[in-house]
Coordinates of C-alpha atoms in Angstrom, one line a residue:
M24 CA -32.6 149.8 205.8
T25 CA -33.6 146.2 205.1
L26 CA -35.0 144.0 207.8
K27 CA -31.9 141.8 207.8
A28 CA -29.7 144.9 208.3
L29 CA -32.0 146.2 211.0
T30 CA -31.8 142.8 212.8
T31 CA -28.0 142.7 212.5
Q32 CA -27.7 146.3 214.0
L33 CA -30.1 145.5 216.8
L34 CA -28.3 142.3 217.8
A35 CA -24.9 144.1 217.7
S36 CA -26.3 146.9 219.9
I37 CA -27.8 144.4 222.4
T38 CA -24.5 142.5 222.6
L39 CA -22.6 145.7 223.3
L40 CA -25.2 146.7 226.0
L41 CA -24.9 143.3 227.7
C42 CA -21.1 143.5 227.6
V43 CA -21.2 147.0 229.2
T44 CA -23.8 145.8 231.8
A45 CA -21.8 142.7 232.7
G46 CA -18.6 144.7 233.1
A47 CA -20.1 147.5 235.2
N48 CA -18.5 146.1 238.4
A49 CA -15.3 144.9 236.8
M50 CA -13.4 148.0 237.9
P51 CA -12.3 149.4 241.3
H52 CA -13.8 152.5 242.6
M53 CA -12.2 155.4 240.8
G54 CA -13.1 158.5 242.8
N55 CA -10.2 160.1 244.7
L56 CA -7.8 157.5 243.4
Q57 CA -4.3 158.8 243.7
L58 CA -2.1 155.8 242.9
W59 CA -2.8 152.6 240.9
L60 CA 0.0 150.1 240.4
D61 CA -1.2 147.1 238.4
G62 CA 1.0 144.0 237.9
S63 CA -0.9 143.1 234.8
D64 CA -0.2 146.6 233.3
V65 CA 3.3 147.5 234.5
D66 CA 3.8 150.2 231.9
G67 CA 0.4 151.6 232.6
N68 CA -0.8 151.9 229.0
N69 CA -3.9 149.7 229.5
A70 CA -2.5 147.1 227.1
P71 CA -1.0 143.6 227.8
D72 CA 2.7 143.8 228.9
V73 CA 5.4 142.3 226.7
L74 CA 7.9 141.8 229.6
A75 CA 9.8 138.6 229.8
N76 CA 9.3 136.4 232.8
G77 CA 12.0 137.1 235.4
S78 CA 13.0 140.4 233.9
S79 CA 13.8 143.3 236.3
V80 CA 11.3 146.0 236.8
T81 CA 12.9 149.4 237.5
T82 CA 9.7 151.4 237.0
W83 CA 6.1 150.5 237.8
F84 CA 4.0 153.0 236.1
D85 CA 1.0 154.7 237.9
K86 CA -2.1 154.1 235.8
S87 CA -4.3 156.5 237.9
G88 CA -3.2 159.3 235.6
N89 CA -1.4 161.2 238.4
G90 CA 2.1 160.2 237.4
F91 CA 3.2 158.8 240.7
N92 CA 5.4 156.1 239.1
A93 CA 7.2 153.7 241.4
T94 CA 10.9 153.5 240.6
S95 CA 13.9 151.5 241.8
S96 CA 15.8 153.2 244.6
G97 CA 19.2 152.1 243.5
I98 CA 19.3 148.6 244.8
S99 CA 18.2 145.4 243.2
A100 CA 14.8 145.8 241.5
P101 CA 11.9 143.3 241.8
T102 CA 11.4 140.9 238.9
Y103 CA 8.3 140.4 236.7
V104 CA 6.3 137.2 237.2
S105 CA 4.1 136.5 234.3
V106 CA 2.0 133.9 236.1
A107 CA 1.7 134.0 239.9
P108 CA 0.0 130.7 240.9
N109 CA -1.3 131.9 244.3
L110 CA -2.7 135.1 242.7
G111 CA -5.1 133.4 240.2
G112 CA -2.4 133.1 237.6
A113 CA -2.2 136.9 237.2
P114 CA 1.1 138.7 236.7
A115 CA 2.9 140.3 239.7
L116 CA 6.2 141.7 240.9
R117 CA 8.5 139.4 242.8
F118 CA 10.4 140.7 245.9
D119 CA 13.0 138.2 247.2
N120 CA 14.1 139.7 250.5
G121 CA 17.7 139.4 249.4
G122 CA 20.5 141.6 248.3
N123 CA 21.4 144.9 249.9
G124 CA 18.4 145.5 252.0
G125 CA 16.0 143.6 249.8
N126 CA 14.1 144.6 246.7
N127 CA 12.8 148.1 247.0
L128 CA 10.6 150.5 245.0
L129 CA 10.3 154.2 245.9
T130 CA 7.4 156.2 244.5
N131 CA 7.4 159.8 243.5
A132 CA 7.1 161.4 247.0
G133 CA 4.2 163.5 245.7
V134 CA 1.6 160.8 246.4
M135 CA 2.3 161.3 250.1
G136 CA 1.4 164.9 249.8
T137 CA -2.1 164.4 248.5
F138 CA -3.8 163.7 251.9
G139 CA -4.8 167.2 252.9
S140 CA -8.0 165.9 254.4
S141 CA -6.0 163.5 256.7
E142 CA -8.0 160.6 255.2
A143 CA -6.7 157.7 253.3
T144 CA -7.6 154.2 251.9
M145 CA -5.0 151.8 250.6
F146 CA -5.4 148.3 249.1
T147 CA -2.5 145.9 248.6
V148 CA -2.8 142.5 246.9
Y149 CA 0.1 140.3 247.8
N150 CA 1.3 136.7 248.2
A151 CA 3.7 136.4 251.1
N152 CA 6.3 133.9 252.3
L153 CA 7.9 134.2 255.7
P154 CA 11.6 134.9 255.1
T155 CA 14.1 132.4 256.5
G156 CA 15.2 133.4 260.0
N157 CA 12.8 136.3 260.0
N158 CA 9.2 136.1 261.4
H159 CA 7.9 139.4 260.1
F160 CA 7.9 141.3 256.9
G161 CA 7.1 144.8 255.7
I162 CA 5.0 145.2 252.6
S163 CA 5.2 149.0 252.4
T164 CA 5.9 152.2 254.3
T165 CA 3.1 154.8 254.4
G166 CA 3.3 156.2 257.9
T167 CA 5.9 157.6 260.3
A168 CA 5.5 155.0 263.0
A169 CA 8.8 154.0 264.5
N170 CA 9.9 150.5 263.3
E171 CA 6.7 150.2 261.2
V172 CA 6.1 146.6 260.3
D173 CA 3.1 145.6 258.1
L174 CA 2.4 142.0 259.2
F175 CA 3.7 139.6 261.8
A176 CA 3.4 135.8 261.8
A177 CA 1.2 135.7 264.9
G178 CA -0.8 138.8 264.3
S179 CA -0.2 142.3 263.0
F180 CA 2.2 145.2 263.7
N181 CA 0.8 148.0 261.5
G182 CA 1.7 151.6 261.1
D183 CA 0.0 152.4 257.8
F184 CA -0.8 156.1 257.7
R185 CA 0.0 156.4 261.4
A186 CA 2.4 158.2 263.7
S187 CA 2.4 155.2 266.1
R188 CA 2.4 151.5 265.4
L189 CA -0.5 149.2 266.4
N190 CA 0.7 145.9 267.8
N191 CA -0.9 142.4 267.8
L192 CA -4.2 143.2 266.0
N193 CA -6.4 140.2 265.9
L194 CA -6.8 139.3 262.2
G195 CA -8.8 136.2 262.8
F196 CA -6.4 134.3 260.4
P197 CA -4.1 131.5 261.4
T198 CA -1.3 133.1 259.3
T199 CA -0.8 136.2 257.3
T200 CA 1.3 134.3 254.7
G201 CA -0.3 133.3 251.4
A202 CA -2.4 135.4 249.1
H203 CA -4.5 138.2 250.6
I204 CA -6.1 141.6 250.0
K205 CA -4.9 144.0 252.7
G206 CA -6.9 147.1 253.2
V207 CA -6.3 150.1 255.4
Q208 CA -8.8 153.0 256.0
T209 CA -8.5 156.0 258.3
S210 CA -10.2 159.2 259.1
A211 CA -11.0 161.3 262.1
A212 CA -14.7 160.5 261.9
N213 CA -14.4 156.8 261.5
G214 CA -11.1 155.9 263.1
W215 CA -8.4 153.5 261.7
R216 CA -9.3 150.1 260.3
L217 CA -7.2 147.3 259.0
S218 CA -8.9 144.5 257.0
V219 CA -7.6 141.3 255.4
D220 CA -9.7 139.9 252.6
G221 CA -12.5 142.3 253.5
V222 CA -12.7 141.2 257.1
P223 CA -12.1 144.2 259.4
T224 CA -10.2 144.2 262.7
P225 CA -11.6 146.3 265.6
T226 CA -11.5 150.1 264.9
Q227 CA -8.5 151.9 266.4
P228 CA -7.9 155.6 267.1
H229 CA -7.1 157.8 264.1
N230 CA -3.5 158.9 264.4
F231 CA -2.8 160.2 260.9
A232 CA 0.7 160.7 259.5
T233 CA 2.4 160.0 256.2
A234 CA 5.9 159.0 255.3
G235 CA 8.1 161.1 253.1
A236 CA 7.5 158.6 250.3
L237 CA 5.7 155.4 249.7
T238 CA 8.1 152.4 249.8
L239 CA 7.1 149.0 248.5
G240 CA 9.1 145.9 249.4
R241 CA 10.0 146.8 253.0
S242 CA 8.9 148.9 255.9
N243 CA 11.0 151.4 257.7
H244 CA 12.1 148.7 260.1
G245 CA 15.4 147.7 258.7
S246 CA 15.0 144.0 259.0
S247 CA 11.4 143.8 257.8
R248 CA 11.7 143.1 254.1
F249 CA 9.1 141.5 252.0
D250 CA 9.4 138.0 250.5
G251 CA 6.7 137.3 247.9
E252 CA 4.7 138.9 245.2
I253 CA 2.8 142.2 245.0
A254 CA 0.2 142.3 242.3
E255 CA -1.7 145.5 242.8
V256 CA -1.7 148.7 244.9
L257 CA -4.4 151.3 245.1
I258 CA -4.3 154.5 247.2
Y259 CA -7.1 157.0 247.7
N260 CA -7.0 160.3 249.5
S261 CA -10.3 159.7 251.2
D262 CA -11.9 157.3 253.6
L263 CA -14.0 155.2 251.2
S264 CA -17.7 154.5 251.9
Q265 CA -18.5 150.9 252.6
A266 CA -20.1 150.6 249.1
D267 CA -17.0 152.0 247.4
Y268 CA -14.7 149.9 249.5
N269 CA -16.7 146.8 248.7
Q270 CA -16.6 147.6 245.0
T271 CA -12.8 147.6 245.0
V272 CA -12.5 144.5 247.2
N273 CA -14.9 142.6 245.0
Y274 CA -12.9 143.7 241.9
L275 CA -9.6 142.5 243.4
S276 CA -11.2 139.3 244.8
A277 CA -12.5 138.3 241.3
K278 CA -9.3 139.3 239.5
Y279 CA -7.0 137.3 241.8
G280 CA -9.2 134.4 242.9
I281 CA -9.0 135.5 246.6
T282 CA -12.1 134.8 248.6
A283 CA -13.2 138.0 250.3
T284 CA -16.1 138.8 252.6
P285 CA -16.3 142.5 253.1
P286 CA -19.1 143.8 255.4
P287 CA -22.3 144.7 253.6
A288 CA -22.9 148.3 252.7
Q289 CA -25.9 150.4 253.9
G290 CA -29.0 149.1 252.2
E291 CA -27.3 146.0 250.7
M292 CA -29.5 142.9 250.7
V293 CA -27.9 140.0 252.6
L294 CA -30.7 137.4 252.5
R295 CA -33.7 136.8 250.2
L296 CA -35.8 133.7 250.6
A297 CA -38.6 133.7 248.1
A298 CA -41.0 130.8 248.0
T299 CA -40.4 130.4 244.3
D300 CA -36.8 129.4 245.2
Y301 CA -37.7 126.7 247.6
D302 CA -37.3 123.0 246.7
P303 CA -39.5 120.8 249.0
N304 CA -37.8 117.7 247.7
T305 CA -34.4 118.6 249.1
G306 CA -35.5 121.0 251.8
V307 CA -33.2 123.7 250.4
W308 CA -34.4 127.3 250.3
T309 CA -32.1 129.1 247.9
D310 CA -31.0 132.6 248.9
S311 CA -31.5 134.7 245.8
S312 CA -29.7 137.8 247.3
G313 CA -26.5 136.5 245.7
K314 CA -24.8 136.0 249.1
G315 CA -25.2 132.3 249.2
H316 CA -26.9 132.2 252.6
H317 CA -29.1 129.2 251.6
A318 CA -31.5 127.9 254.3
S319 CA -32.0 124.2 255.0
A320 CA -35.0 122.4 256.5
S321 CA -34.1 121.0 259.9
G322 CA -37.3 120.4 261.9
G323 CA -36.8 116.7 262.0
G324 CA -39.9 115.7 260.2
A325 CA -40.9 115.9 256.5
N326 CA -39.8 119.0 254.7
P327 CA -42.1 122.0 254.7
M328 CA -44.7 121.9 251.9
L329 CA -44.8 124.4 249.0
V330 CA -48.3 125.7 248.4
P331 CA -48.8 126.9 244.8
N332 CA -50.8 130.1 243.9
A333 CA -50.9 131.1 247.6
T334 CA -51.3 134.8 247.0
P335 CA -53.4 137.1 244.7
A336 CA -50.3 137.5 242.6
G337 CA -50.2 133.8 242.0
V338 CA -46.9 133.2 243.7
P339 CA -46.3 130.2 246.0
A340 CA -45.8 130.1 249.8
V341 CA -44.0 127.8 252.1
M342 CA -46.3 126.1 254.6
F343 CA -45.1 125.8 258.3
D344 CA -47.2 123.2 260.1
G345 CA -46.8 124.6 263.6
S346 CA -45.1 121.4 265.0
S347 CA -41.9 120.5 263.2
D348 CA -41.1 122.9 260.3
R349 CA -38.0 125.0 260.6
F350 CA -35.1 126.2 258.5
D351 CA -31.5 126.8 259.6
I352 CA -29.8 129.9 258.2
P353 CA -26.0 130.2 257.9
N354 CA -24.3 132.3 260.6
A355 CA -22.7 134.3 257.8
V356 CA -25.9 136.1 257.2
G357 CA -25.1 138.3 260.1
N358 CA -21.4 139.0 259.2
G359 CA -20.6 142.6 259.2
L360 CA -24.1 143.9 260.2
D361 CA -22.6 145.4 263.3
N362 CA -20.4 147.5 261.0
A363 CA -23.5 148.5 259.0
G364 CA -25.0 149.7 262.3
G365 CA -28.3 147.7 262.1
A366 CA -30.6 145.6 259.9
E367 CA -34.0 145.6 258.3
V368 CA -36.1 142.5 257.8
F369 CA -39.3 142.2 255.7
I370 CA -41.4 139.1 255.7
V371 CA -44.6 138.4 253.8
L372 CA -46.7 135.9 255.8
Q373 CA -50.0 134.9 257.3
T374 CA -50.7 132.9 260.4
T375 CA -53.3 130.1 260.8
L376 CA -54.7 131.6 264.1
D377 CA -54.9 135.1 265.5
P378 CA -56.5 135.5 269.0
Q379 CA -58.5 138.6 269.4
P380 CA -58.0 140.9 272.4
G381 CA -59.6 139.5 275.6
T382 CA -60.1 136.1 274.1
P383 CA -56.9 134.0 274.6
D384 CA -56.5 130.9 272.5
G385 CA -54.4 128.2 274.1
R386 CA -53.9 126.6 270.7
V387 CA -51.7 129.5 269.7
R388 CA -48.1 129.0 271.0
T389 CA -46.2 130.0 267.9
G390 CA -42.6 131.0 267.4
L391 CA -41.4 132.8 264.3
W392 CA -37.6 132.9 264.1
N393 CA -34.4 133.3 266.2
F394 CA -32.4 136.3 265.2
G395 CA -31.9 138.2 268.5
E396 CA -29.8 138.0 271.6
A397 CA -32.4 138.5 274.3
G398 CA -32.5 134.7 275.0
A399 CA -36.3 134.8 274.9
V400 CA -38.7 133.3 272.4
A401 CA -40.1 135.4 269.5
H402 CA -43.9 134.8 269.3
Y403 CA -46.0 135.6 266.3
P404 CA -48.4 135.7 268.0
W405 CA -48.7 134.4 271.6
I406 CA -51.9 132.9 273.1
D407 CA -53.1 136.5 274.0
G408 CA -52.6 137.7 270.4
N409 CA -49.6 139.8 271.3
I410 CA -46.5 139.9 269.2
Y411 CA -43.2 139.4 271.1
D412 CA -40.1 139.8 269.0
E413 CA -36.3 140.2 269.5
F414 CA -35.1 140.4 265.9
G415 CA -31.6 141.8 266.0
S416 CA -32.0 143.0 269.6
N417 CA -30.8 142.2 273.1
Q418 CA -34.4 142.8 274.4
R419 CA -37.8 141.3 273.6
P420 CA -40.6 143.8 273.9
S421 CA -44.3 143.2 273.6
S422 CA -45.8 144.9 270.6
G423 CA -49.3 144.3 271.8
N424 CA -52.2 142.8 269.8
P425 CA -52.2 144.4 266.4
T426 CA -55.4 145.6 264.8
Q427 CA -54.4 143.9 261.6
D428 CA -55.7 140.4 261.0
L429 CA -52.6 138.2 261.0
T430 CA -54.5 135.3 259.3
E431 CA -54.6 137.4 256.2
L432 CA -51.5 137.9 254.0
H433 CA -49.5 140.9 255.3
I434 CA -46.0 142.3 255.5
Y435 CA -44.2 142.4 258.8
N436 CA -41.0 144.6 259.1
V437 CA -38.5 145.2 261.8
S438 CA -35.9 148.0 261.9
T439 CA -33.2 147.5 264.4
Q440 CA -30.1 149.6 265.4
D441 CA -28.4 150.7 268.5
G442 CA -30.9 152.6 270.7
S443 CA -33.8 152.1 268.4
W444 CA -36.0 149.1 267.6
Q445 CA -39.2 149.4 265.6
N446 CA -41.6 147.0 264.0
F447 CA -44.3 147.6 261.4
I448 CA -47.3 145.7 259.9
N449 CA -48.2 146.8 256.4
N450 CA -45.9 149.8 256.8
E451 CA -47.8 151.0 259.9
L452 CA -45.8 151.5 263.1
L453 CA -46.6 148.9 265.7
H454 CA -44.1 149.5 268.5
T455 CA -40.9 151.4 269.3
N456 CA -38.3 150.3 271.9
N457 CA -35.5 152.9 272.3
G458 CA -33.6 150.8 274.9
S459 CA -32.6 148.2 272.4
Q460 CA -29.0 147.5 271.5
F461 CA -28.0 146.0 268.2
N462 CA -25.0 143.5 268.2
G463 CA -25.7 141.6 265.0
F464 CA -27.5 138.2 265.0
V465 CA -27.4 135.3 267.4
L466 CA -25.4 132.3 266.3
N467 CA -27.3 129.7 264.4
P468 CA -30.3 131.8 263.3
T469 CA -33.5 130.0 262.4
L470 CA -36.8 130.6 260.6
G471 CA -40.0 128.8 261.7
S472 CA -39.0 128.2 265.3
H473 CA -37.2 129.7 268.2
G474 CA -36.7 126.4 270.0
G475 CA -38.4 125.2 273.2
G476 CA -41.3 123.7 271.2
F477 CA -42.6 127.0 269.8
W478 CA -43.2 126.6 266.1
F479 CA -44.6 129.0 263.5
D480 CA -48.0 128.0 262.1
G481 CA -48.8 129.6 258.8
K482 CA -47.4 130.5 255.4
V483 CA -44.3 132.5 254.4
V484 CA -44.1 134.0 250.9
E485 CA -40.8 135.9 251.1
V486 CA -38.1 137.0 253.6
R487 CA -35.6 139.8 253.0
I488 CA -32.9 141.1 255.2
Y489 CA -30.9 144.3 254.5
A490 CA -27.9 145.8 256.1
G491 CA -28.2 149.1 257.9
D492 CA -31.3 151.0 258.8
F493 CA -33.8 152.6 256.4
N494 CA -35.5 155.9 256.4
E495 CA -39.2 156.1 255.9
D496 CA -38.9 156.5 252.1
E497 CA -36.5 153.6 251.7
R498 CA -38.7 151.4 253.9
T499 CA -41.8 152.3 252.0
A500 CA -40.2 151.6 248.6
I501 CA -39.4 148.0 249.7
Y502 CA -42.9 147.6 251.1
N503 CA -44.5 148.8 247.9
E504 CA -42.3 146.4 245.9
L505 CA -43.4 143.5 248.0
V506 CA -47.1 144.5 247.7
Q507 CA -46.8 144.6 244.0
T508 CA -44.9 141.4 243.5
A509 CA -46.5 139.2 246.2
L510 CA -49.9 140.6 247.2
T511 CA -51.4 142.2 244.1
A512 CA -53.2 140.2 241.5
N513 CA -52.2 140.4 237.8
V514 CA -49.1 142.5 238.2
V515 CA -46.4 142.4 235.5
P516 CA -43.0 142.8 237.2
E517 CA -41.1 145.9 236.2
P518 CA -38.5 145.1 233.6
A519 CA -34.8 145.1 234.5
T520 CA -32.8 148.1 233.5
A521 CA -31.0 146.2 230.8
T522 CA -34.3 145.0 229.3
L523 CA -35.7 148.6 229.4
A524 CA -32.7 149.8 227.6
M525 CA -33.0 147.1 224.9
L526 CA -36.7 147.9 224.4
S527 CA -35.9 151.6 224.1
L528 CA -33.1 150.7 221.6
T529 CA -35.5 148.5 219.6
G530 CA -38.0 151.3 219.4
L531 CA -35.4 153.8 218.3
L532 CA -34.2 151.6 215.5
L533 CA -37.8 150.9 214.3
R534 CA -38.5 154.6 214.3
R535 CA -35.4 155.2 212.2
R536 CA -36.5 152.4 209.8
R537 CA -40.0 154.0 209.4
A538 CA -38.4 157.4 208.9
A539 CA -36.2 155.9 206.2

């Protein structure tokens, strides 16, 4: 093979690899999927539809492979909309709330017989208009609840996969009209949950029941007919994990241009502030977790300084002057952490002063952050050298004066959940408080100060916050990664998965060339 041919083959292979990598999350979760109705693939053949705009749709084919096609029940069928403006311009099916009982699709009843485990998850993407003279509408019927109604103008009446209807659920939205992603999950272990655009309502008791068949376009309440477009429906015969749920919500959000904020999954990073991403000119510390929780300098004085080559690894650090340097962090960083059951924080830092036991130093009156609900100041450390912290807790215990020298670069970690709060320095347990309760973060969290004149004095290299609580192996893995990337000299970062694959591919092609 010539060098030109080898280069062409390599570039083609790399392009294919990048396309596969980029599209890895461009699909919903597929495990336990029982029904998949897609408005952009009405005939279910994974190819663009050739339907005319406004044409009647008498069969909406199930593309899950299970054959549970939705078919017209004998009354006027919904119509095909080639471009639904409120759904990102994607195709959808139009239900007009008119005719003899409104437009109606009835699936093969078999899909309702696939829930032997009494668990279910359902997603519906819709754009709703409130019908004239009618202040509620039914998107579908999945349960046996009497007078089941999906959504109500002032709240929610929902009977999805239930034998009884739940009334006036607080959705936190001013209206349920417009374009939304509606999700329902239920299981005996986790209860019944309704979400709109990923945001969950309070968990309700599990009361599982299924209707004889899935009806789209109205509920079993005779006057509750749907007026709007339905773009996609997915039904699973399991209660999806948060990670699998988020995968599907994020797929639907990107496809239809609907902003969705599902709770983070266990182990998901919700904040990463690395000093390499801080701009001292603007005072903006960019969150590189991908969540957009960017921090802003707000101490009132000059922006905190950036110190280059502050660690043996040659990475910079943000300098906090102990008198006016602070960052405000968006409240959204704590969204959904109560659903995840806890949080983990890691911070790479060093202090300017560290009083030794028995020798208090009145110059040390430092704060660190405000992420708890105890209403007391987090000190790192206090004048006696003790650490007092309330990260993600309703209590602020004293962790004592650690044996580690806080004036040297080190890694501080807190694990918080209901009934357990632990902190660590350099992966060594410092203190345990089993009376702590986790309720998410306080409003208006800060880094660098807790208020009341208590400011952090020292350097911060990186801050990471994860959803959920880690076991020892998971915690150690994050600790070792931070040691290598921030505290160890002359470390070459481990290549990303895609880069490793490319290098392997290059080697394979070169070996083939030599063999030829």
